[in-house]
Amino acid sequence: TGCTDGREPRAVAGRRANTIAMYLRGAWGLDEARVKLDTRELPASPSSTRSDEGRAENRRVEIICIR
């Protein structure tokens, strides 16, 4: 799940998630069907959006493994 800092457009979160998905497919050989992309504004457990550091921590990709 690509996340923004709460100020960026969600399209940025989508590009972030896609970059990581391409890495996982290329470096780890994961089948494309096993990787699902999603976006959200803030992560599930966001850092404070009141500081530059907190907003930077929120710009991330969260990976959830389902077996």
C-alpha positions as CSV (number, residue, x, y, z in Angstrom):
1,T,0.0,0.0,0.0
2,G,1.5,3.3,-1.1
3,C,1.0,6.1,1.4
4,T,1.3,9.9,1.2
5,D,2.2,12.4,3.8
6,G,-1.4,13.7,3.8
7,R,-0.6,16.6,1.5
8,E,0.6,14.8,-1.7
9,P,-1.9,13.5,-4.3
10,R,-2.8,9.8,-4.1
11,A,-1.2,9.3,-7.5
12,V,2.2,9.8,-5.8
13,A,1.3,6.9,-3.5
14,G,0.4,4.8,-6.5
15,R,3.8,5.5,-8.1
16,R,5.5,4.7,-4.8
17,A,3.7,1.3,-4.5
18,N,4.3,0.5,-8.2
19,T,8.1,1.1,-7.8
20,I,8.3,-1.4,-4.9
21,A,6.1,-3.9,-6.8
22,M,8.5,-3.7,-9.8
23,Y,11.5,-4.3,-7.5
24,L,9.8,-7.3,-5.8
25,R,9.0,-8.8,-9.2
26,G,12.5,-8.2,-10.6
27,A,14.7,-8.9,-7.6
28,W,12.7,-11.6,-6.0
29,G,10.9,-13.1,-9.0
30,L,7.5,-12.7,-7.6
31,D,4.7,-13.5,-10.0
32,E,2.7,-10.3,-10.9
33,A,-0.6,-12.1,-9.8
34,R,0.8,-12.3,-6.3
35,V,1.3,-8.6,-5.8
36,K,-1.7,-6.3,-5.3
37,L,-1.3,-2.6,-5.3
38,D,-3.4,-0.1,-3.2
39,T,-3.0,3.5,-2.1
40,R,-4.1,5.5,0.9
41,E,-3.4,9.0,2.1
42,L,-1.8,8.2,5.4
43,P,-0.4,4.9,6.6
44,A,-2.3,2.7,9.0
45,S,-0.1,4.0,11.9
46,P,0.8,7.5,10.8
47,S,3.5,9.7,12.2
48,S,2.7,13.3,13.1
49,T,1.8,15.4,10.1
50,R,2.8,18.6,12.1
51,S,6.5,18.2,11.4
52,D,8.6,17.7,8.3
53,E,10.1,14.6,9.8
54,G,6.7,13.1,10.5
55,R,5.4,13.8,7.0
56,A,8.6,12.2,5.6
57,E,8.0,9.1,7.7
58,N,4.5,8.8,6.3
59,R,5.8,8.8,2.7
60,R,6.2,5.0,2.5
61,V,5.0,1.7,1.2
62,E,3.5,-0.8,3.6
63,I,3.8,-4.5,2.6
64,I,1.3,-7.0,3.9
65,C,2.0,-10.7,3.4
66,I,-1.0,-13.0,3.1
67,R,-0.6,-16.7,3.1
